[in-house]
Amino acid sequence: METLRYASRHGHGLALATLAPAQIEQIHQASCRILSEVGVLVHHDEAAALLQKAGAYTDGSGRTYLPVALVEWAIRTAPSRITLYNRLGRPAMWLEGHNAYFGTGSDTLYFFDPDSGERRPWRSQDVAAALRVADALPGIDFVMSMGMLEEVDKRLHNRIQYALMLKNSSKPQVVIAEDDKTLADIIDMAAAAVGGREKLAHQPLFALYCEPTSPLQLPYESVAKLLLAAERRVPVNFACGALAGATTPVTVAGTVVQANAEALCGLVVHQLKNPGAPFLYGYGDSPLDMRTMQALYAVPEALMLQGCLCDLARYYRLPSWGYAGCTSAKVFDEQAVVEATMFTLLGALQGCNLMHDVFYMESGRTGSLELLVLMDEVISRVRFMLRGVDTSPQQLAVEAIARVGPGGNFLADDHTADHFRQSWQPIVSDFQTYEGWMAAGGQTTGQRIAGRLRQILDTHRPAPLPEAVEKQIEAILQRAQERL
Amino acid sequence: MGKYSQLADLVLKGDQPQVEQVTRQLLEAGEDPLQIINEGLIAGITEVGVRFKEGELFVPEMMRSAKAMKAGIEILKPAIAGSDIPSAGKVVMGTVKGDLHDIGKNLVIMMLESSGFAVVDLGIDVPVEKFIAAVQEHRPQIVGMSALLTTTMPVMKQVIDALSRENLRENVKVLVGGAPVSAEFAREIGADGYAPDAASAAELCKQMVG
């Protein structure tokens, strides 16, 4: 577990800064200007009342303007770190400092069937299987809902997805909820799994993802969820999903200024509702391609934006939220590998605490379990580097160098035998000679990935939910169905 | 350079102040306003469409040109009161009830206007009744609906059902789009078409009225 905790075991070994300290100040000030001079539209009465009571001004046009002091109060009041627990009640992620954690994404429309290779809509059993794969992969720290379920009642969609997440993985989760009533049911399901609402509030099993409607609007449903999350102490973000050039300015700096303003505005509402409740700071950018009008994942601008937000998160002393392991490629090809790997490596170096969407293809329309398996190895490579270089006397190896001496060979020295197992080991990569590789069957990496995927699907069984908990979850779904 | 081709060129460049000035000059010089529209403004935007298709121009440039063209038409409107402004067809568009997202819809509108369609924009969070009333009032050939949220997607079907109830369904083609919307979903709810992006939405509308 030690290795998961820190971007560098030595604090600053391998880490990346995107912004200079003066630029961080510039962006903070620009975002404060947006909140106090341009204002936001708040489509939720309780949130509007909370803001007004705290000194925000609402003019005749309905725009609400936030005083800088209020924004800076909320930044100080929110906790600087969050521990997320797994379903078995053990601490699993420490969202703080440069710690880097990875998880899947939610609600893709299609996936690539591992058996046929066909791109098709998800059904419940496909999502359950995909969640078991995410549960099995050691590099994947948390799960999201993977895919939209084709065959279920759309009104219960997120609830049914959550039941699948609980059943098929014991890892922490990030959830999407249609509305606050859905969130309330998800909280109850999680509480059933971990032993009650109080325990859940103390040891959060999941974080909630919700969004402003950019530019600068706080929609009713999103704010209702944000307020309920604050009340129940469910960690939550308020993450602008920028389409630079459409919903935010086309420039990286402009997108940061606006997305930061929106996140801070969400933070203010959240902290006013329940000061000290856990909040995740972050957002993403999928710039609009100006020829095809497609949202682009994992382009350099998106990666730079994430660097900015990680620097800002540490400036604000808030845990951070972002992306990794995703691509705009249509199939699991060279572009997919380039984009997903770049994002994963850079996100880790940026020290983004909670990175989601590992396995996203086609800008989020499609999911690929093959990409997920490959990213598991990339994450393993990256994590190895994040530990930094150990310069303790054993590792400096002066005595071993003296023993072997000029012209000698380290292969037979005890120091090599004692330490070589600490070297990074491949999962799906191959290090044989050409002849050895051919003799072993000459499989491409893609074929080895398919093999590993098949093996996990056939053998991995997640820690089961107690039968009584399964019944409670069923009852919650049943009641929701009856209410609707 | 001819007087109309100069205007067309300014539309192509997206130079709104110059388009306005030259349009005024042509009008004051006694030129026929419909001719100014067809041979100047529309000719210009048609060339924009060609160059966009060839990959030379990008959407923001096309948008700037469409804005310049519309500014010219605004100047000419009073002079052609009574006669219709030429259009390729009429489309009623909106983001369905419960959804505040309008970027995708606005892109489609822009692409349609650049292709010569007249578009009635109902905006965001549009209730079923408002779609029905707009179809009754404007008699469009096409109704376009957008949704970004999975929770608002069912409203699209409600609008289609309401069109049937009001005996309007046969007079209009229904086009749907938005990030969570798929071709399968469009078929399921009985829409006539689905477009994955703004450019193909405009192409599809051309086919629908063609």
Short mmCIF file of C-alpha atoms in Angstrom, two decimals, chain B residues 1-2 21 24 32 36 40 58-60 65 71 73 131 135 137 139 143-144 156 185 188-189 194 205 209:
data_model
loop_
_atom_site.label_atom_id
_atom_site.label_comp_id
_atom_site.label_asym_id
_atom_site.label_seq_id
_atom_site.Cartn_x
_atom_site.Cartn_y
_atom_site.Cartn_z
CA MET B 1 -14.93 43.23 -59.08
CA GLY B 2 -18.71 43.42 -59.54
CA GLN B 21 -21.73 49.26 -45.10
CA ARG B 24 -26.44 49.98 -47.23
CA ASP B 32 -33.04 45.41 -55.84
CA ILE B 36 -28.56 41.91 -53.13
CA GLY B 40 -24.38 39.01 -52.80
CA PHE B 58 -13.38 25.84 -40.09
CA VAL B 59 -16.62 26.21 -38.17
CA PRO B 60 -15.78 29.43 -36.28
CA SER B 65 -19.54 34.62 -42.15
CA ALA B 71 -26.44 41.44 -40.48
CA ILE B 73 -30.22 40.63 -44.37
CA PHE B 131 -42.96 22.29 -29.66
CA VAL B 135 -45.26 23.44 -35.36
CA GLU B 137 -47.73 28.32 -35.96
CA ARG B 139 -45.58 24.91 -40.28
CA VAL B 143 -38.60 19.46 -36.10
CA GLY B 144 -35.21 19.10 -34.45
CA MET B 156 -38.18 13.40 -27.22
CA PHE B 185 -32.68 5.25 -29.71
CA GLU B 188 -36.95 3.19 -30.95
CA ILE B 189 -38.85 6.44 -30.33
CA TYR B 194 -30.51 10.90 -36.07
CA CYS B 205 -32.12 18.16 -43.36
CA VAL B 209 -36.62 18.52 -47.75
#
